[in-house]
């Protein structure tokens, strides 16, 4: 689409996002506009900033590789008034707990949630599945082959997160050497994972090396 | 095994800070030692843990810090378990003590994890407010063609056929070959079979269905007989009555001159 | 909503229009914003002009007393393109089986497919017809005159075949002397076909000529 100027591209992207209603894959926009990913991402970011800066009635959400338009939360009360709808109910405390466990330990099993909470969570898990905040993602390769769950795009949207990396940091989370399963199905060794500096910021990294230094030297 | 040393400042500081600190009690210290040694609670090596536990107590004493009595009690408890174990491997009492320790460690850790989750809930919950205040919209209607793009490999056809054949073999009886004759081959003309049946019924009156097949010498003849019965039924020339096992055949009307099969 | 400035009102209206997938009554907007009709109409008109003037990807449509956002027709082609990018689908196992039988025994009847598969295939046959992977090509000259089907060009494309001659060779395929129809629509007599070297054994050939003799003569 070399005959389109930047503004037209932005508008075309807006049109695609609007028509879709649902989250749109970056790839789709790239293919439709015959543009590379960095350009499209840049345009999307620009559009997102425009809506927010101009305080428009629309917002653009970024969830992993997808983007979705939604109404601006600034006008939530007015919009609800227009359609005579109620504010959706808050998640109950148990639901939040179960969701938090899945969010931080995903993918994991219901048994693991039960173990942490010390109570049966099947009803709450069902509720979260129904609300599409978690979803099944295979089975754990252990006897009984229990189902594994992870959070959904819907979860990211509801909590305004671009990716799971944006989850608030959990205080001093011990992974307890529980085996975890990566996206590609391989088993992640918790030790190896700890060793990686991951996406932590420099300060965090320093703190960590400091801690390990202490262990070695004193 | 090189004996690790622990950051005492942290230990000291932790007592003054708020909730959820590492060494609130002896169990926390043991849990910490376990995690530093990459040891599972179930696989606890009492010797290793005891040594390190005592080293920690020693270090605190050297720093002239007050050591809470519960830590001392635990030390003696650990020492007791180790002694019993050294004396006899089969010491049931020591084993019970050990199990109790493991159980309380697990309970401790569960509470700790649950506490962390509750902390995380507090951080996550406010973020959920966003989702309660936005609306998304349904997609605009777009006309989709019904012609799907399919991408298959020719080998898929071979696999599908293998599956069909595989299933057909498992489905015995009847073998598939039994039907070939019905559909394709007709060495015994159905029409003459039909005439034969009608004349037999005329001569002998009502008969049993199965008797019609008596004397049939080949499978194709059986098939022809069967087809003839079907065609005669369809044309309402004969009538079948009774059950699966006991079925009678009787003639209803004359065989027309030109019954087409 | 007297504490809102013009821009905020415009954005709030945009939010309301966005959140509704359907046309929105002016009344609704008036109620939600506690504004009179002329003001709201004026704001709506302003919003409409803004979208059009700035050539945005969204347009506002006015139909009698209702207003509706829609994607801009300027970008209709690009939007359609973005949606039509679909991953090529894979056929289901039943569909693949039915299609395989049609491919190798064509032209043939649904009854024949049912007989080979041992189950009723009417739904799947309907689906393959709808997806244009098979098509009708006459009727079999037997009682009931059942419909004959053959594969389509679309089928060849889906399987990357240039012609039916490229079909992978099938081990132990039982051709049962059923009449076949050539590419040009003419009926191929199985006997004539048999006269060619083919893969059939002699005994089979004999049985068949015997069979057709019976049909012809009696």
XYZ file of C-alpha atoms in Angstrom:
697
model
C 0.000 0.000 0.000
C 2.763 2.383 -0.930
C 0.250 4.853 -2.284
C -1.207 5.478 1.175
C 0.070 8.172 3.427
C 0.533 7.739 7.148
C -2.812 9.233 7.991
C -4.635 6.961 5.614
C -2.864 3.957 7.059
C -3.877 4.999 10.530
C -7.481 5.388 9.396
C -7.451 2.056 7.602
C -6.188 0.410 10.791
C -8.910 2.164 12.742
C -11.464 0.835 10.249
C -10.183 -2.716 10.587
C -10.192 -2.530 14.382
C -13.672 -1.037 14.447
C -15.167 -3.525 12.019
C -13.672 -6.446 13.898
C -14.942 -5.536 17.332
C -12.879 -8.430 18.619
C -9.133 -8.439 19.219
C -7.281 -8.260 15.899
C -3.966 -9.993 15.297
C -1.130 -7.690 14.266
C -0.407 -10.151 11.469
C -3.819 -9.574 9.953
C -3.257 -5.849 9.750
C 0.223 -6.367 8.291
C -1.129 -8.622 5.565
C -4.121 -6.444 4.733
C -1.995 -3.316 4.456
C 1.106 -5.032 3.102
C 3.213 -3.466 5.810
C 5.847 -4.920 8.081
C 5.233 -5.555 11.755
C 7.317 -2.741 13.237
C 5.498 -0.177 11.086
C 2.099 -1.549 11.995
C 2.995 -1.711 15.686
C 4.179 1.865 15.534
C 0.947 2.984 13.873
C -1.136 1.104 16.419
C 0.785 2.676 19.246
C 0.230 6.087 17.664
C -3.484 5.445 17.382
C -3.610 4.261 20.981
C -1.829 7.378 22.174
C -4.099 9.583 20.091
C -7.268 8.183 21.679
C -5.838 8.527 25.155
C -4.264 11.954 24.684
C -7.343 13.431 23.051
C -9.498 11.741 25.691
C -11.756 10.337 23.022
C -14.707 8.055 23.744
C -12.754 5.124 22.350
C -9.609 3.452 23.641
C -7.233 1.009 22.014
C -6.134 -2.023 24.010
C -3.017 -4.035 23.371
C -3.098 -7.643 24.485
C -0.115 -9.717 23.486
C -0.151 -9.844 19.675
C -3.660 -8.470 19.393
C -5.323 -5.085 19.543
C -8.909 -4.231 20.333
C -11.011 -1.093 20.520
C -13.156 -0.512 23.583
C -15.128 2.354 25.018
C -13.255 4.735 27.253
C -13.590 4.001 30.970
C -13.798 7.778 31.499
C -17.356 7.722 30.218
C -18.372 4.393 31.767
C -21.144 5.891 33.895
C -22.670 7.816 31.014
C -22.499 4.818 28.689
C -24.138 2.595 31.293
C -26.817 5.215 31.793
C -27.494 5.367 28.051
C -28.066 1.638 27.833
C -29.525 1.216 31.316
C -26.968 -1.388 32.202
C -25.442 -2.084 35.569
C -21.821 -2.078 36.428
C -20.606 -5.666 36.237
C -20.197 -7.322 39.607
C -16.814 -7.457 41.203
C -15.117 -10.800 41.404
C -15.583 -12.426 44.779
C -12.605 -12.871 47.045
C -12.338 -16.630 46.377
C -12.610 -16.008 42.626
C -9.859 -13.415 42.829
C -7.665 -15.782 44.814
C -8.083 -18.620 42.361
C -7.554 -16.281 39.420
C -4.412 -14.889 41.038
C -2.981 -18.363 41.537
C -3.648 -19.253 37.907
C -2.242 -15.918 36.767
C 1.050 -16.328 38.585
C 1.594 -20.074 38.408
C 0.133 -20.763 34.967
C -0.210 -23.193 33.475
C -1.251 -25.158 36.494
C -3.872 -27.550 37.748
C -6.903 -27.180 39.957
C -5.248 -29.521 42.431
C -2.432 -27.033 42.836
C -4.924 -24.249 43.514
C -6.700 -26.443 46.048
C -3.403 -27.206 47.679
C -2.499 -23.545 48.120
C -5.945 -22.474 49.252
C -6.552 -25.556 51.369
C -10.128 -25.782 50.106
C -11.874 -27.252 47.106
C -11.924 -24.689 44.296
C -13.913 -26.564 41.673
C -16.920 -24.251 41.783
C -14.774 -21.153 41.472
C -12.712 -22.676 38.672
C -15.956 -23.384 36.843
C -17.032 -19.812 37.342
C -13.775 -18.406 35.983
C -13.991 -20.719 32.991
C -17.532 -19.535 32.364
C -16.432 -15.943 32.564
C -13.646 -16.767 30.117
C -10.984 -15.484 32.478
C -9.178 -18.813 32.406
C -9.101 -21.569 29.830
C -7.916 -25.134 29.525
C -4.534 -25.598 27.898
C -3.706 -29.270 27.800
C -3.051 -31.795 30.486
C -0.224 -32.401 32.869
C 1.764 -35.483 31.944
C 1.378 -37.196 35.287
C -0.906 -40.052 36.328
C -4.520 -38.968 36.006
C -3.520 -36.400 33.397
C -5.109 -33.454 35.215
C -6.208 -30.460 33.161
C -3.969 -27.432 32.989
C -5.380 -23.933 33.000
C -4.064 -20.540 32.030
C -5.480 -17.059 31.917
C -7.111 -15.734 28.740
C -6.959 -12.592 26.609
C -10.180 -11.660 28.313
C -8.278 -11.676 31.584
C -5.625 -9.372 30.154
C -8.326 -7.020 28.936
C -10.251 -7.049 32.200
C -7.115 -6.187 34.171
C -5.745 -3.834 31.528
C -2.566 -5.787 30.971
C -0.648 -5.998 27.722
C 0.921 -9.288 28.690
C 1.498 -11.462 31.723
C 4.787 -9.660 32.250
C 2.725 -6.684 33.351
C 1.283 -8.573 36.311
C 2.090 -6.775 39.545
C 5.135 -8.289 41.109
C 4.340 -10.885 43.685
C 6.066 -10.475 47.006
C 8.966 -12.890 47.210
C 7.405 -15.673 45.264
C 8.954 -19.048 45.915
C 8.360 -21.396 43.033
C 9.017 -24.267 45.385
C 10.719 -26.377 42.805
C 7.361 -27.287 41.359
C 7.853 -28.290 37.779
C 6.288 -25.895 35.385
C 5.452 -26.260 31.750
C 6.474 -23.767 29.140
C 4.447 -22.538 26.179
C 5.970 -25.145 23.945
C 5.166 -27.913 26.405
C 8.659 -28.422 27.702
C 9.236 -28.680 31.388
C 10.898 -25.664 32.902
C 13.375 -26.420 35.600
C 12.581 -23.943 38.358
C 16.262 -23.659 39.258
C 17.257 -22.780 35.736
C 14.455 -20.268 35.643
C 15.640 -18.642 38.822
C 19.116 -18.368 37.414
C 17.943 -16.281 34.479
C 17.744 -12.589 35.057
C 14.444 -12.643 33.072
C 12.750 -9.323 32.371
C 13.688 -7.818 35.674
C 15.034 -4.327 35.723
C 18.613 -3.598 36.534
C 17.983 -2.667 40.116
C 16.186 -5.935 40.651
C 19.016 -7.792 39.017
C 21.503 -6.135 41.292
C 19.533 -7.057 44.318
C 19.524 -10.628 43.201
C 23.220 -10.890 42.545
C 23.783 -9.171 45.849
C 21.765 -11.810 47.561
C 23.659 -14.623 45.958
C 26.971 -12.937 46.680
C 26.068 -12.917 50.305
C 25.425 -16.591 50.210
C 28.742 -17.371 48.630
C 31.074 -15.154 50.571
C 29.930 -14.862 54.136
C 29.294 -30.222 51.415
C 30.452 -26.635 51.828
C 28.462 -25.018 54.560
C 26.652 -21.947 53.279
C 26.533 -18.881 55.418
C 23.503 -16.664 55.593
C 23.105 -12.991 55.468
C 22.618 -12.112 59.051
C 21.672 -8.516 58.500
C 18.655 -9.736 56.685
C 17.764 -12.065 59.501
C 18.121 -9.360 62.082
C 16.263 -6.828 60.042
C 13.516 -9.219 59.309
C 12.520 -9.381 62.934
C 11.908 -5.694 63.072
C 9.986 -5.488 59.846
C 6.331 -6.222 59.349
C 4.547 -9.443 58.597
C 5.594 -12.273 56.324
C 9.256 -12.226 57.152
C 11.617 -15.059 56.535
C 12.537 -16.078 60.032
C 9.557 -15.423 62.162
C 10.036 -18.791 63.753
C 12.263 -21.844 63.611
C 10.111 -23.462 60.946
C 10.683 -20.505 58.684
C 14.384 -20.853 59.147
C 14.230 -24.539 58.301
C 12.156 -23.790 55.212
C 14.689 -21.221 54.187
C 17.526 -23.701 54.668
C 15.618 -26.284 52.649
C 15.098 -23.912 49.758
C 18.739 -22.831 49.820
C 19.766 -26.473 49.650
C 17.210 -27.156 46.928
C 15.726 -29.783 49.125
C 12.137 -30.986 49.159
C 10.430 -31.161 52.518
C 9.891 -34.883 52.048
C 13.563 -35.470 51.263
C 14.789 -33.571 54.270
C 18.332 -34.460 55.213
C 18.343 -33.893 58.916
C 22.156 -33.792 59.159
C 22.573 -31.041 56.620
C 19.743 -28.976 58.008
C 20.837 -29.448 61.574
C 24.394 -28.343 60.836
C 23.238 -25.234 59.086
C 20.648 -24.504 61.711
C 23.265 -24.689 64.430
C 25.632 -22.568 62.373
C 22.950 -19.914 62.166
C 22.398 -20.005 65.939
C 26.144 -19.819 66.467
C 26.477 -16.836 64.163
C 23.726 -15.002 65.973
C 25.334 -15.715 69.303
C 28.630 -14.345 67.993
C 26.882 -11.157 66.988
C 25.698 -10.903 70.514
C 22.080 -11.040 69.548
C 19.370 -12.456 71.629
C 18.204 -15.745 70.273
C 14.601 -16.513 70.940
C 14.048 -19.581 73.033
C 11.864 -21.200 70.414
C 14.892 -21.360 68.097
C 16.899 -23.069 70.793
C 14.076 -25.498 71.463
C 13.912 -26.359 67.820
C 17.646 -26.922 67.721
C 17.398 -29.425 70.534
C 14.467 -31.032 68.811
C 16.386 -31.425 65.587
C 19.313 -32.793 67.521
C 17.014 -35.263 69.247
C 15.699 -36.522 65.921
C 19.183 -36.856 64.517
C 20.433 -38.741 67.550
C 17.567 -41.187 67.429
C 18.230 -41.719 63.754
C 21.911 -42.269 64.339
C 21.171 -44.821 66.997
C 18.823 -46.828 64.887
C 17.578 -46.478 61.363
C 14.406 -48.309 62.248
C 13.551 -45.988 65.090
C 9.836 -45.499 64.745
C 9.655 -42.758 67.287
C 12.233 -40.709 65.449
C 10.339 -41.345 62.247
C 7.156 -40.051 63.837
C 8.987 -36.985 65.063
C 10.332 -36.480 61.580
C 6.876 -36.868 60.034
C 5.488 -34.351 62.468
C 8.234 -31.924 61.521
C 7.589 -32.443 57.822
C 3.888 -31.947 58.361
C 4.330 -28.703 60.217
C 6.775 -27.488 57.574
C 4.263 -28.222 54.843
C 1.510 -26.501 56.749
C 3.815 -23.556 57.313
C 4.706 -23.310 53.668
C 1.117 -23.596 52.561
C 0.148 -20.726 54.818
C 3.051 -18.722 53.540
C 2.076 -19.280 49.921
C -1.524 -18.545 50.627
C -0.455 -15.357 52.349
C 1.477 -14.353 49.277
C -1.501 -15.046 47.074
C -3.668 -12.887 49.277
C -1.073 -10.153 48.993
C -1.052 -10.517 45.227
C -4.858 -10.372 45.176
C -4.640 -6.991 46.853
C -2.374 -5.767 44.083
C -4.325 -7.348 41.262
C -7.825 -6.463 42.399
C -7.703 -2.701 41.653
C -6.600 -3.445 38.107
C -9.834 -5.325 37.549
C -11.724 -2.063 37.916
C -10.721 -1.241 34.334
C -12.535 -4.234 32.902
C -15.716 -3.241 34.719
C -15.721 0.121 33.012
C -15.180 -0.652 29.368
C -17.463 -1.976 26.702
C -16.420 -3.745 23.556
C -18.636 -4.002 20.560
C -19.760 -6.856 18.339
C -18.123 -7.219 14.931
C -19.667 -5.459 11.984
C -21.473 -7.928 9.783
C -19.109 -9.063 7.078
C -20.128 -11.350 4.280
C -18.080 -14.475 4.320
C -17.934 -16.662 1.283
C -18.925 -20.256 1.751
C -15.995 -21.440 -0.296
C -13.351 -22.421 2.137
C -9.736 -22.521 1.325
C -8.529 -25.991 2.098
C -4.971 -27.031 2.319
C -4.497 -30.767 2.344
C -1.823 -33.153 1.261
C -2.586 -35.836 -1.314
C -1.263 -38.325 1.216
C -4.248 -37.424 3.422
C -6.371 -39.319 0.926
C -4.286 -42.455 1.333
C -4.517 -42.186 5.097
C -8.273 -41.670 4.951
C -8.684 -44.731 2.748
C -6.497 -46.784 5.043
C -8.709 -45.728 7.936
C -11.863 -46.659 6.027
C -10.468 -50.073 5.132
C -9.175 -50.617 8.586
C -12.583 -49.895 10.033
C -14.336 -52.024 7.452
C -12.205 -54.975 8.458
C -12.966 -54.441 12.105
C -16.655 -54.288 11.296
C -16.917 -57.976 10.327
C -19.379 -59.410 9.686
C -20.642 -58.821 7.069
C -17.541 -58.607 4.931
C -17.569 -55.879 2.382
C -17.135 -58.375 -0.420
C -20.559 -59.745 0.406
C -22.081 -56.546 -0.875
C -20.056 -56.291 -4.014
C -22.249 -58.811 -5.648
C -25.376 -56.925 -4.683
C -24.237 -53.716 -6.158
C -22.299 -54.796 -9.117
C -22.534 -58.348 -10.285
C -25.598 -60.253 -11.141
C -24.656 -63.639 -12.460
C -28.079 -64.858 -11.334
C -30.702 -62.770 -13.039
C -33.019 -61.340 -10.450
C -35.925 -61.449 -12.833
C -35.810 -65.162 -13.377
C -35.352 -65.664 -9.628
C -38.488 -63.611 -9.077
C -40.436 -65.734 -11.522
C -39.132 -68.811 -9.808
C -40.258 -67.562 -6.397
C -43.726 -66.624 -7.650
C -44.261 -69.973 -9.328
C -43.031 -71.695 -6.167
C -45.522 -69.769 -4.053
C -48.270 -70.530 -6.540
C -47.509 -74.207 -6.381
C -46.755 -74.614 -2.666
C -48.648 -71.728 -1.109
C -47.302 -69.744 1.830
C -43.737 -70.592 2.763
C -41.035 -69.510 5.102
C -38.678 -66.803 4.015
C -35.584 -68.850 4.778
C -36.868 -71.766 2.717
C -36.624 -69.607 -0.383
C -32.875 -69.853 -0.079
C -32.765 -73.595 0.226
C -30.926 -75.011 -2.708
C -29.150 -71.822 -3.541
C -25.690 -72.919 -4.515
C -23.634 -69.774 -4.491
C -23.491 -66.498 -2.794
C -24.609 -64.704 -5.905
C -27.634 -66.923 -6.097
C -28.506 -66.084 -2.485
C -28.093 -62.456 -3.348
C -30.286 -62.788 -6.408
C -32.975 -64.498 -4.359
C -32.821 -61.819 -1.753
C -33.011 -59.034 -4.336
C -35.920 -60.773 -6.045
C -37.811 -60.921 -2.732
C -37.161 -57.231 -2.201
C -38.333 -56.299 -5.656
C -41.444 -58.481 -5.353
C -42.256 -56.883 -2.032
C -41.838 -53.468 -3.520
C -44.238 -54.343 -6.315
C -46.682 -55.759 -3.728
C -46.649 -59.140 -5.413
C -45.593 -60.956 -2.295
C -46.052 -60.127 1.358
C -43.655 -60.832 4.179
C -44.935 -61.241 7.707
C -43.621 -62.376 11.061
C -40.414 -61.745 12.917
C -36.757 -61.704 12.138
C -36.376 -65.385 12.947
C -39.719 -66.607 11.798
C -40.766 -64.887 8.631
C -43.424 -66.115 6.236
C -43.891 -65.270 2.590
C -47.159 -65.327 0.735
C -48.310 -64.247 -2.685
C -50.532 -61.184 -2.864
C -51.146 -60.793 -6.553
C -50.192 -62.141 -9.955
C -46.849 -61.460 -11.488
C -47.467 -58.916 -14.240
C -46.194 -59.559 -17.720
C -43.587 -56.886 -17.707
C -42.267 -56.342 -14.210
C -39.129 -54.323 -14.558
C -36.322 -54.821 -12.167
C -23.758 17.082 32.861
C -23.158 20.783 33.037
C -19.635 20.274 34.281
C -18.544 18.728 30.964
C -16.974 20.774 28.252
C -17.880 20.386 24.594
C -15.033 18.077 23.895
C -15.922 15.780 26.736
C -19.527 15.658 25.588
C -18.400 14.745 22.106
C -16.208 11.981 23.496
C -18.978 10.695 25.731
C -21.292 10.522 22.706
C -18.596 8.717 20.795
C -18.311 6.249 23.673
C -22.055 5.627 23.696
C -22.182 5.148 19.931
C -19.177 2.861 20.039
C -20.516 0.642 22.808
C -23.709 0.003 20.877
C -23.399 -2.298 17.936
C -26.752 -1.008 16.760
C -28.209 2.377 15.825
C -28.664 4.576 18.897
C -31.775 6.698 19.482
C -31.083 10.395 19.981
C -33.285 10.170 23.077
C -30.892 7.803 24.744
C -28.010 10.164 24.312
C -30.099 13.061 25.592
C -31.078 11.135 28.710
C -27.605 9.871 29.428
C -26.021 13.306 29.077
C -28.945 15.312 30.432
C -28.889 17.514 27.369
C -31.655 18.728 25.092
C -32.201 17.360 21.622
C -30.930 20.287 19.561
C -27.643 20.300 21.477
C -27.202 16.566 21.070
C -28.082 16.730 17.386
C -25.593 19.495 16.916
C -22.873 17.479 18.670
C -23.689 14.405 16.620
C -23.476 16.405 13.440
C -20.154 17.795 14.556
C -18.842 14.307 15.265
C -20.075 13.109 11.901
C -18.313 15.946 10.126
C -15.156 15.337 12.081
C -14.944 11.680 10.998
C -15.620 12.571 7.384
C -13.358 15.598 7.239
C -10.443 13.842 8.907
C -11.087 10.794 6.742
C -11.012 8.565 9.762
C -11.596 4.811 9.635
C -14.962 5.298 11.309
C -18.050 7.081 9.951
C -21.228 8.195 11.645
C -24.473 7.372 9.907
C -27.699 9.259 10.543
C -30.936 7.402 9.945
C -34.084 9.223 11.017
C -33.852 9.530 14.788
C -30.968 7.132 15.145
C -27.222 7.319 14.752
C -24.758 4.522 14.207
C -21.028 4.229 13.902
C -19.692 2.093 11.102
C -16.375 1.453 9.470
C -15.536 3.857 6.671
C -16.466 2.688 3.188
C -13.199 4.281 1.991
C -11.341 1.388 3.542
C -13.895 -1.302 2.768
C -11.531 -3.242 0.537
C -8.726 -3.263 3.054
C -11.105 -4.201 5.859
C -12.550 -7.034 3.827
C -9.040 -8.170 3.032
C -8.140 -8.179 6.708
C -11.087 -10.444 7.463
C -10.749 -12.756 4.569
C -7.287 -13.771 5.570
C -8.140 -17.096 6.971
C -5.882 -19.950 7.643
C -6.709 -22.633 5.130
C -8.921 -25.089 6.889
C -8.342 -28.790 7.315
C -11.090 -31.225 6.490
C -12.550 -33.291 9.277
C -11.863 -37.015 9.283
C -15.380 -37.968 8.089
C -15.266 -35.316 5.368
C -11.852 -36.544 4.282
C -13.072 -40.133 4.134
C -16.132 -39.337 2.089
C -14.108 -37.161 -0.218
C -11.520 -39.916 -0.650
C -14.187 -42.396 -1.682
C -15.629 -39.948 -4.186
C -12.147 -39.173 -5.476
C -11.253 -42.782 -6.176
C -14.582 -44.241 -7.161
C -16.004 -41.281 -9.001
C -18.528 -40.902 -10.280
C -20.382 -42.703 -7.582
C -23.423 -42.477 -5.359
C -23.925 -41.572 -1.744
C -25.279 -45.056 -1.139
C -21.962 -46.438 -2.249
C -20.111 -44.180 0.151
C -22.429 -45.224 2.974
C -21.851 -48.828 2.113
C -18.081 -48.527 2.188
C -17.992 -46.439 5.357
C -20.739 -48.366 7.078
C -22.404 -45.168 8.280
C -24.799 -42.608 6.890
C -22.845 -39.923 5.071
C -25.647 -37.605 3.979
C -24.599 -34.711 6.196
C -20.992 -34.905 5.095
C -21.956 -35.201 1.443
C -24.057 -32.057 1.842
C -21.124 -30.282 3.409
C -18.730 -31.300 0.627
C -21.263 -30.107 -1.943
C -21.648 -26.798 -0.145
C -17.898 -26.351 0.054
C -17.722 -27.150 -3.653
C -15.354 -30.067 -3.219
C -17.743 -32.452 -4.979
C -20.526 -31.870 -7.477
C -23.408 -33.747 -9.008
C -22.827 -35.309 -12.421
C -25.888 -37.183 -13.508
C -27.704 -40.172 -12.154
C -26.961 -43.874 -12.021
C -29.217 -45.905 -14.327
C -30.505 -48.249 -11.644
C -33.812 -48.330 -9.735
C -34.203 -45.118 -7.784
C -31.847 -43.339 -10.157
C -29.486 -42.167 -7.413
C -27.377 -39.076 -7.977
C -23.792 -39.466 -9.043
C -21.067 -37.247 -7.656
C -17.554 -36.430 -8.705
C -14.816 -34.215 -7.357
C -14.398 -30.633 -8.516
C -11.573 -28.378 -9.639
C -11.699 -26.907 -6.158
C -10.853 -30.364 -4.855
C -7.817 -30.576 -7.120
C -6.683 -27.179 -5.863
C -7.133 -28.085 -2.197
C -4.966 -31.164 -2.654
C -2.413 -29.559 -4.962
C -3.276 -31.920 -7.801
C -3.051 -31.043 -11.444
C -5.518 -33.701 -12.487
C -7.167 -36.823 -11.155
C -4.303 -38.783 -12.665
C -2.125 -37.283 -9.944
C -4.144 -38.922 -7.190
C -1.783 -40.959 -5.071
C -1.852 -44.607 -5.992
C -4.061 -46.510 -3.635
C -2.998 -49.981 -2.566
C -5.685 -52.689 -2.814
C -8.285 -50.406 -4.242
C -11.310 -52.407 -5.224
C -12.746 -51.042 -8.409
C -15.983 -52.755 -8.885
C -16.771 -52.169 -12.460
C -19.123 -49.350 -11.646
C -19.790 -47.117 -14.575
C -17.661 -44.025 -14.527
C -18.044 -40.712 -16.181
C -15.154 -39.125 -17.996
C -13.954 -35.587 -17.592
C -15.967 -34.543 -20.594
C -19.120 -36.071 -19.162
C -19.271 -39.186 -21.311
C -19.885 -42.483 -19.640
C -16.911 -44.758 -19.519
C -17.835 -48.365 -19.798
C -15.871 -50.253 -17.187
C -15.365 -53.135 -19.575
C -13.823 -50.917 -22.176
C -11.648 -49.525 -19.481
C -10.738 -52.999 -18.379
C -9.557 -53.844 -21.837
C -6.707 -51.505 -21.133
C -3.912 -53.100 -19.153
C -5.209 -51.551 -15.878
C -4.399 -53.058 -12.498
C -7.185 -55.560 -12.425
C -6.600 -59.247 -12.592
C -8.005 -61.342 -15.358
C -10.448 -63.219 -13.201
C -12.042 -60.002 -12.078
C -12.388 -58.937 -15.677
C -14.128 -62.131 -16.569
C -16.601 -61.866 -13.770
C -17.436 -58.395 -14.837
C -17.999 -59.132 -18.464
C -20.135 -61.998 -17.298
C -22.109 -59.610 -15.144
C -22.694 -57.131 -17.883
C -23.650 -59.916 -20.228
C -26.344 -60.884 -17.808
C -27.602 -57.372 -17.645
C -27.638 -56.962 -21.352
C -29.206 -60.194 -22.327
C -31.822 -61.136 -19.805
